[in-house]
PDB file of C-alpha atoms in Angstrom:
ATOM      1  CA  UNK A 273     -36.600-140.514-108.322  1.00  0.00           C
ATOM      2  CA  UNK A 274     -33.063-140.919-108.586  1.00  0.00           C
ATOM      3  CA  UNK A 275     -32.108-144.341-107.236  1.00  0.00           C
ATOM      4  CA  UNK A 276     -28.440-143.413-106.157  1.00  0.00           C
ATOM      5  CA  UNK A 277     -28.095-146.183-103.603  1.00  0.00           C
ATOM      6  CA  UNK A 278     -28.534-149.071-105.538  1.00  0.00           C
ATOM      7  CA  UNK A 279     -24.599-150.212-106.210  1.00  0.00           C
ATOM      8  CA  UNK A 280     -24.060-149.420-102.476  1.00  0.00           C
ATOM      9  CA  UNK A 281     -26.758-151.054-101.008  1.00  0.00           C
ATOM     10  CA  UNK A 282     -25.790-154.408-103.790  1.00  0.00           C
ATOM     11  CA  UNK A 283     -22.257-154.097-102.218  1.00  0.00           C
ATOM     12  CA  UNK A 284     -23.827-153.752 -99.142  1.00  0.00           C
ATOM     13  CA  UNK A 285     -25.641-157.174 -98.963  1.00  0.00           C
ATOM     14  CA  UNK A 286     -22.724-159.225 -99.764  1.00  0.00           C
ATOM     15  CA  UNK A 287     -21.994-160.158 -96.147  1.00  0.00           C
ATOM     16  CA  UNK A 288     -25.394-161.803 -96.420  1.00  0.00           C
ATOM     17  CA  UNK A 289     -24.701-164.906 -98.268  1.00  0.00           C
ATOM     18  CA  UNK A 290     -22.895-166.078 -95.165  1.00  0.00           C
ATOM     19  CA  UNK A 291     -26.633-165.714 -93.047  1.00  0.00           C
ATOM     20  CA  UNK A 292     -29.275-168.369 -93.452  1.00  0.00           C
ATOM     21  CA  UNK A 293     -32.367-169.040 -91.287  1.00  0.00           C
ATOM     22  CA  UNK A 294     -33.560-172.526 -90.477  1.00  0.00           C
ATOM     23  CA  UNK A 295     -36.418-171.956 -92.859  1.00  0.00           C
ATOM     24  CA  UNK A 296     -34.595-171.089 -95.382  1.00  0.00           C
ATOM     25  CA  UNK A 297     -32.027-173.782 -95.416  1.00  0.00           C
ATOM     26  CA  UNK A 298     -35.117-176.492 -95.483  1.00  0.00           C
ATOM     27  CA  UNK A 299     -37.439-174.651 -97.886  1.00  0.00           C
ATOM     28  CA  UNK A 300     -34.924-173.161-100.562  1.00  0.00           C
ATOM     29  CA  UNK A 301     -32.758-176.169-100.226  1.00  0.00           C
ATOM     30  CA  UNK A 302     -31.426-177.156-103.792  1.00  0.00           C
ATOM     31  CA  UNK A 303     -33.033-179.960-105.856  1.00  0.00           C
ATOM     32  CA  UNK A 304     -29.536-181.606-106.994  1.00  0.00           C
ATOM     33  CA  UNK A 305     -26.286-181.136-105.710  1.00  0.00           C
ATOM     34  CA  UNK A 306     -23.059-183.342-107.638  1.00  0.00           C
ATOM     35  CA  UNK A 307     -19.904-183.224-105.655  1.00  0.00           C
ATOM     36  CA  UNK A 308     -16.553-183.198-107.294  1.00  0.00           C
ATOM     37  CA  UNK A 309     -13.878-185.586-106.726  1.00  0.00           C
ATOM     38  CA  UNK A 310     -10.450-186.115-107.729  1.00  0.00           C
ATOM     39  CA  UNK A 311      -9.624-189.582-109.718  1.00  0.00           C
ATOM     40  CA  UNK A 312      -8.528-190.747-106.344  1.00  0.00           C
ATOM     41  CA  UNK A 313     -11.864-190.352-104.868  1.00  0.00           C
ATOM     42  CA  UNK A 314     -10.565-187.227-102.688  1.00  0.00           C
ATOM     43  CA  UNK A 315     -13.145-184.650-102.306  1.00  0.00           C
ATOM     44  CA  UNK A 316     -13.150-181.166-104.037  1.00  0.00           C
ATOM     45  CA  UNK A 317     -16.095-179.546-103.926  1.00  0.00           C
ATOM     46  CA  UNK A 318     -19.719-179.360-105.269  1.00  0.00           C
ATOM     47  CA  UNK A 319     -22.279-178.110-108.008  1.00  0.00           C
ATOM     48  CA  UNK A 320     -25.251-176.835-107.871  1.00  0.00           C
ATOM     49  CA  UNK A 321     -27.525-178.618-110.531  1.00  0.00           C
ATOM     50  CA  UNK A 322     -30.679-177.337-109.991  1.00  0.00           C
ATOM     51  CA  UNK A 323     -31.369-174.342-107.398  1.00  0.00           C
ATOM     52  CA  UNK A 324     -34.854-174.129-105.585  1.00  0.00           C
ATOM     53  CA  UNK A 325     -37.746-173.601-107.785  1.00  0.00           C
ATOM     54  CA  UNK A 326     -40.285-170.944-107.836  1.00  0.00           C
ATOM     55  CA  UNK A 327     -42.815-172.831-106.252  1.00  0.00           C
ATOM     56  CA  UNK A 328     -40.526-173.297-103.317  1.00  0.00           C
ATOM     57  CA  UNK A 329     -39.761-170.053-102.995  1.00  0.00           C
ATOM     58  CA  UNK A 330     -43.351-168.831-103.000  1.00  0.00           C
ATOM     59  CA  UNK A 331     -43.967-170.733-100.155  1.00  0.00           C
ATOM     60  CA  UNK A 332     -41.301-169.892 -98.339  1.00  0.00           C
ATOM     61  CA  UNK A 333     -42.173-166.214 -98.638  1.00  0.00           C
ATOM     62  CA  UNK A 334     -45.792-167.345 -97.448  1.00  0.00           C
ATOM     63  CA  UNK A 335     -44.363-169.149 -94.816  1.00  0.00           C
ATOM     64  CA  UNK A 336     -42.833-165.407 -93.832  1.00  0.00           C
ATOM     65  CA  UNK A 337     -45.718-163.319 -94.249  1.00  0.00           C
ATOM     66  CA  UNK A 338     -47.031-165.418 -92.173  1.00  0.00           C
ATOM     67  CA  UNK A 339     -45.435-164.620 -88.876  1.00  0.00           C
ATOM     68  CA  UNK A 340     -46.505-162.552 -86.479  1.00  0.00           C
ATOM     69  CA  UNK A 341     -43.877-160.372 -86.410  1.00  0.00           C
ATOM     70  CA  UNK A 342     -44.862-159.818 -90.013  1.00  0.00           C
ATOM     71  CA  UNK A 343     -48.410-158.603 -89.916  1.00  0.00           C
ATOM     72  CA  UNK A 344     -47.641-156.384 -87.213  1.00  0.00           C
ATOM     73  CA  UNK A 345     -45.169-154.436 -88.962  1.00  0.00           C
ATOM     74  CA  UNK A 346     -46.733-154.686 -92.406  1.00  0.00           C
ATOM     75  CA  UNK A 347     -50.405-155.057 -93.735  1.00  0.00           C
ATOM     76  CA  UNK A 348     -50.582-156.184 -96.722  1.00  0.00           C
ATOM     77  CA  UNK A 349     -53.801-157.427 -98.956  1.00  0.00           C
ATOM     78  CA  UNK A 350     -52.783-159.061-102.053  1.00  0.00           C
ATOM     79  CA  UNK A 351     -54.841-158.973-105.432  1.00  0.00           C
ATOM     80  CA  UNK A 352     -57.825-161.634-105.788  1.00  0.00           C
ATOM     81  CA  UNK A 353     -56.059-162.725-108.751  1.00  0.00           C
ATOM     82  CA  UNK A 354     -52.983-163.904-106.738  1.00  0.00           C
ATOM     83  CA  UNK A 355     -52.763-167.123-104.338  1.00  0.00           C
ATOM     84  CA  UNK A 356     -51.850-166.560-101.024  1.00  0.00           C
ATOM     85  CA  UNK A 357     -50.432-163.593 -99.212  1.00  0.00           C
ATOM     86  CA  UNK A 358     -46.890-163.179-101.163  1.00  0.00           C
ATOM     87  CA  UNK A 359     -46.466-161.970-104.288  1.00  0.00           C
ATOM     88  CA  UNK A 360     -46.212-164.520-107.840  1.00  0.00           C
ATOM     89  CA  UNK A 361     -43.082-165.892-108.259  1.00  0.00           C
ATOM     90  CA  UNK A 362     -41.625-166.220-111.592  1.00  0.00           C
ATOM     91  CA  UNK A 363     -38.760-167.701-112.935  1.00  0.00           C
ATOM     92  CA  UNK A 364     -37.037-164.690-114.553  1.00  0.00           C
ATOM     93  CA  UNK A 365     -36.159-166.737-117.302  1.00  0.00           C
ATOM     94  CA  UNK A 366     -34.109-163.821-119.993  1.00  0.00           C
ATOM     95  CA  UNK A 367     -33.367-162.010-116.841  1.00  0.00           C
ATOM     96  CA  UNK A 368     -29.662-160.551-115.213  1.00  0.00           C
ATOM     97  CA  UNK A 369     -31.442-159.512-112.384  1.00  0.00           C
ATOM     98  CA  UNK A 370     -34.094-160.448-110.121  1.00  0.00           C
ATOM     99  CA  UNK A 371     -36.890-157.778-109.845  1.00  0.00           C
ATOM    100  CA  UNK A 372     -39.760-156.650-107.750  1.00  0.00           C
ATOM    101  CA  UNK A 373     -42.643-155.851-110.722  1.00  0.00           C
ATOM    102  CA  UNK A 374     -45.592-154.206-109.034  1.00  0.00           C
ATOM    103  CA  UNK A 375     -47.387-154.258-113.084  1.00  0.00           C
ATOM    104  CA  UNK A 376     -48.036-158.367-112.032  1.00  0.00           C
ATOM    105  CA  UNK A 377     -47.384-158.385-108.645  1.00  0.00           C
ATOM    106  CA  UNK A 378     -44.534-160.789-109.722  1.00  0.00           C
ATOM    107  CA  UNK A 379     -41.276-161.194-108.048  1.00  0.00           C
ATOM    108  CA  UNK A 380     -39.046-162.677-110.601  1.00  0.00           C
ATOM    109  CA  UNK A 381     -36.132-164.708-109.706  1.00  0.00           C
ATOM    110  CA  UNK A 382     -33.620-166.357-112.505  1.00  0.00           C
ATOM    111  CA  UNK A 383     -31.827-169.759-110.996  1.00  0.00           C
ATOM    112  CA  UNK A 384     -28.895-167.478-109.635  1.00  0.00           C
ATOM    113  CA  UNK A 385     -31.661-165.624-107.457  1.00  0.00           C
ATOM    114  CA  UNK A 386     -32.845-168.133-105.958  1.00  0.00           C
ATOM    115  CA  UNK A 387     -31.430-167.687-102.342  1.00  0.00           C
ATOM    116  CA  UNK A 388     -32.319-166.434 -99.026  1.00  0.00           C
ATOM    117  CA  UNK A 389     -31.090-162.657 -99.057  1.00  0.00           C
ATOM    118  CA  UNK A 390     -32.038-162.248-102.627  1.00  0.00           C
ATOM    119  CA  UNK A 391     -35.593-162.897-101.537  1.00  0.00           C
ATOM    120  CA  UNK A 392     -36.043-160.681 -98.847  1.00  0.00           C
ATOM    121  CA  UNK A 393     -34.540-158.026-100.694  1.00  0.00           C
ATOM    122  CA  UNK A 394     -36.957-158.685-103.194  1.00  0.00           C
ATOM    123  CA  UNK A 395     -39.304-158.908-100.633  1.00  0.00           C
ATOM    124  CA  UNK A 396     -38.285-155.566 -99.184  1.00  0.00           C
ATOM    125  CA  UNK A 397     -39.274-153.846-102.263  1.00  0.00           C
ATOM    126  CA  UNK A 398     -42.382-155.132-102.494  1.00  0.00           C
ATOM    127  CA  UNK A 399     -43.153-153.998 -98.411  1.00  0.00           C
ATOM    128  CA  UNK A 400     -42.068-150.636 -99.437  1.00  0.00           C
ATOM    129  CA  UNK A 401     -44.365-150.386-102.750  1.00  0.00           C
ATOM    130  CA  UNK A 402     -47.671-151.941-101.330  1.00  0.00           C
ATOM    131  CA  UNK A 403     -47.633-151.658 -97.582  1.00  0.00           C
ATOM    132  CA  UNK A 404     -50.833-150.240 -95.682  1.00  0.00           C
ATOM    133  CA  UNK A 405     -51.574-148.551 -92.090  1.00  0.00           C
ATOM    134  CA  UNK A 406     -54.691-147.479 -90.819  1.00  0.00           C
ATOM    135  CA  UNK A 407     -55.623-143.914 -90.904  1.00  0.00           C
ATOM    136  CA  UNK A 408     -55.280-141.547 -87.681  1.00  0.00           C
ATOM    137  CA  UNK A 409     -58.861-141.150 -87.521  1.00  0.00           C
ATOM    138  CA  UNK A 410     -59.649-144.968 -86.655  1.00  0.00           C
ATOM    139  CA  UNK A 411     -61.315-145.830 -89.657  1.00  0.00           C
ATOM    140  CA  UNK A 412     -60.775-148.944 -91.519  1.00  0.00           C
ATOM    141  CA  UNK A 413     -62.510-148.138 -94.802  1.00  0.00           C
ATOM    142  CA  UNK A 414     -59.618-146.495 -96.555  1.00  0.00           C
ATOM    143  CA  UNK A 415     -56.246-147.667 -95.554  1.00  0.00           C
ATOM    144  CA  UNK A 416     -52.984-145.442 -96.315  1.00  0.00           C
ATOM    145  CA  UNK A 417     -49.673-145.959 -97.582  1.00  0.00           C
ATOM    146  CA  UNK A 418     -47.102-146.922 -95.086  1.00  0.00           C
ATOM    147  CA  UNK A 419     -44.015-145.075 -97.326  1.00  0.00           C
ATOM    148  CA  UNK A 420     -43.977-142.542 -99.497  1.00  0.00           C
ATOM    149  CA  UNK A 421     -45.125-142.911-103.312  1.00  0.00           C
ATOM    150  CA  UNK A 422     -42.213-141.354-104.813  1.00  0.00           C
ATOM    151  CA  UNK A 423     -39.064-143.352-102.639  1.00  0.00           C
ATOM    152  CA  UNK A 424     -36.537-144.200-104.446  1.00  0.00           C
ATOM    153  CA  UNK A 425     -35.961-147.762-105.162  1.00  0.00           C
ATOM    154  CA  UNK A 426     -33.681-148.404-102.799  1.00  0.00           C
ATOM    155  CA  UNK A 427     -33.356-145.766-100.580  1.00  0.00           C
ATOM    156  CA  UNK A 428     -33.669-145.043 -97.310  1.00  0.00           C
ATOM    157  CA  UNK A 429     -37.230-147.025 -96.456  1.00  0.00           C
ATOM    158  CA  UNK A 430     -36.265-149.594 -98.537  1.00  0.00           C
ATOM    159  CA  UNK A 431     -32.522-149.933 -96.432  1.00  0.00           C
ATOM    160  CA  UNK A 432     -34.511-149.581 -93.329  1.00  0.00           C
ATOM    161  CA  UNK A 433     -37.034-152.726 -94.698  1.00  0.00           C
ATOM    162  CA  UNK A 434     -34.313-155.061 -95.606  1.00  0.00           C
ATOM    163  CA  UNK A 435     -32.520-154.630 -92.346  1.00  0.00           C
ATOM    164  CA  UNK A 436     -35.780-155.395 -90.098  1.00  0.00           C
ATOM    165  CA  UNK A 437     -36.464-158.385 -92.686  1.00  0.00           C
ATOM    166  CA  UNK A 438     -32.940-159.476 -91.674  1.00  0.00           C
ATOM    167  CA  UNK A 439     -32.734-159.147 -88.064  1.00  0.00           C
ATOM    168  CA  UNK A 440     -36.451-160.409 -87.888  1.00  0.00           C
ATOM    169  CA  UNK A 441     -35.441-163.683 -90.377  1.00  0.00           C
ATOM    170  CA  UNK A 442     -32.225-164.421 -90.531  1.00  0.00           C
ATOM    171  CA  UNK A 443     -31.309-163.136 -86.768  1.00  0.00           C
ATOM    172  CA  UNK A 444     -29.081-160.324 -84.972  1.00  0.00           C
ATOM    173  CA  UNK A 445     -26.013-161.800 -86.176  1.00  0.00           C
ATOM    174  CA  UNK A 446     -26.882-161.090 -89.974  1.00  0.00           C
ATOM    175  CA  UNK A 447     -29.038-157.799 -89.107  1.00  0.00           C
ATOM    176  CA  UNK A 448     -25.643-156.694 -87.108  1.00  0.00           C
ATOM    177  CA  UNK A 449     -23.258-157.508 -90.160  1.00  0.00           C
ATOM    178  CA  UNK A 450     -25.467-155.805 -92.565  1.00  0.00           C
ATOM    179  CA  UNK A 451     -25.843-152.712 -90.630  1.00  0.00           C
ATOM    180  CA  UNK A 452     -21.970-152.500 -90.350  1.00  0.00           C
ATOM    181  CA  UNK A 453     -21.829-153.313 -94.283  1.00  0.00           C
ATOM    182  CA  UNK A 454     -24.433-150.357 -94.603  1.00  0.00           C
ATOM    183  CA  UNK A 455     -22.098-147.772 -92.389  1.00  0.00           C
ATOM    184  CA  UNK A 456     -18.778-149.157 -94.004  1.00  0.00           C
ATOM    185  CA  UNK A 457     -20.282-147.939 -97.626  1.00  0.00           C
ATOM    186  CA  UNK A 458     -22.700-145.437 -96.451  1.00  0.00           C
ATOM    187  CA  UNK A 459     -25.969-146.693 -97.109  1.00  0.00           C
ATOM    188  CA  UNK A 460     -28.391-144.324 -96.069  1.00  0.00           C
ATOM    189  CA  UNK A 461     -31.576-145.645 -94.022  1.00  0.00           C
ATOM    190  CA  UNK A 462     -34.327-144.505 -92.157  1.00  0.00           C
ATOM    191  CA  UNK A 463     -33.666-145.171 -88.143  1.00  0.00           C
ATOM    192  CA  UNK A 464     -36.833-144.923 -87.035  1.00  0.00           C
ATOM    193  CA  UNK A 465     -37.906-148.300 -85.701  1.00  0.00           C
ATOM    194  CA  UNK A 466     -40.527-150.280 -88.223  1.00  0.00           C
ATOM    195  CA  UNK A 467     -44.204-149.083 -86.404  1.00  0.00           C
ATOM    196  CA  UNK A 468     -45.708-151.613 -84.663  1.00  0.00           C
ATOM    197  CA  UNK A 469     -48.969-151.740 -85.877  1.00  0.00           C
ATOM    198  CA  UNK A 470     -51.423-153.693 -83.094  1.00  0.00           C
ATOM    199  CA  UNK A 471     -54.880-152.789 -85.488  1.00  0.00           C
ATOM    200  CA  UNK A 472     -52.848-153.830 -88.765  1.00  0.00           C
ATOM    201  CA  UNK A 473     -52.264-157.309 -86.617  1.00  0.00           C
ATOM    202  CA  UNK A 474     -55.927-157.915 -86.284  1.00  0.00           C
ATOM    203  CA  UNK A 475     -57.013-156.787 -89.847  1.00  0.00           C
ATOM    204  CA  UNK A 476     -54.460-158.913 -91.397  1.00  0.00           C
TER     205      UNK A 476
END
């Protein structure tokens, strides 16, 4: 499917890198930061060395999935080859981009990538590929998708996803600016409010 959205919704998320949660700020902290000074000691500014690494950010998206506000919008069961309830996380080492590959069930993250609102739009994608609900007859043998097969990679489930993972993460003050950052550049998203899904809660 045509993914027409993508440069919008990337413009989009800019007003993002301004948000960060309290998790966040502890668990993707950076390993080594070197200020700048002037020869007179006055101080300029600062580099980042060494930005979180991958086994940080894996459990910071485990520390996610783990809410409850999670597993009641989203139930998700993760391959027996994978640890824990989030996806692998690899170092996109080669890569310009950080990616979502459902193939590995990888989310790959170069050293730029490493931040807050690049995860949970990674994180997004993921939701929107592999989410389950339980079907309208009751049973819980054979689970259903939660979004269609054929979205579009960032279209209008997958702006809908991000925004929920924002207000629910990084709070109403991000959630609010992104939402105005989606209207200002018309980012199309699906209104309907992310089911609540009480049976997904206890499966999960």
């Amino acid at each position: 499917m045509n993914d027409n959205q993508r440069s919008k919704v990337y413009a989009a998320e800019g007003v993002l890198s301004k948000h960060k949660s309290k998790l966040g700020e502890k668990m993707l902290k950076p390993q080594r930061i070197r200020e700048i000074k002037k020869p007179d000691g006055e101080y300029v500014g600062y580099v980042i060395e060494q930005p979180a690494t991958t086994k940080q950010c894996k459990a910071y998206m485990e520390k996610v999935v783990s809410y409850e506000w999670f597993t009641a919008r989203w139930h998700i069961s993760t391959p027996s080859c994978v640890e824990g309830n989030a996806p692998i996380v690899g170092d996109g080492r080669g890569r310009r981009r950080a990616c979502w590959q459902a193939s590995s069930y990888e989310i790959k993250l170069p050293h730029w990538a490493r931040t807050e609102a690049v995860i949970l739009h990674e994180m997004a994608h993921w939701i929107v590929d592999v989410a389950k609900v339980p079907p309208r007859d009751g049973s819980v043998r054979f689970w259903e998708t939660q979004y269609p097969a054929n979205h579009a990679a960032h279209g209008v489930e997958f702006a809908a996803v991000l925004l929920e993972l924002v207000r629910l993460q990084l709070g109403a003050d991000a959630a609010k600016a992104l939402k105005a950052s989606y209207k200002a550049r018309r980012v199309k998203r699906d209104k309907q409010p992310q089911p609540i899904h009480r049976k997904a809660q206890q499966v999960a």
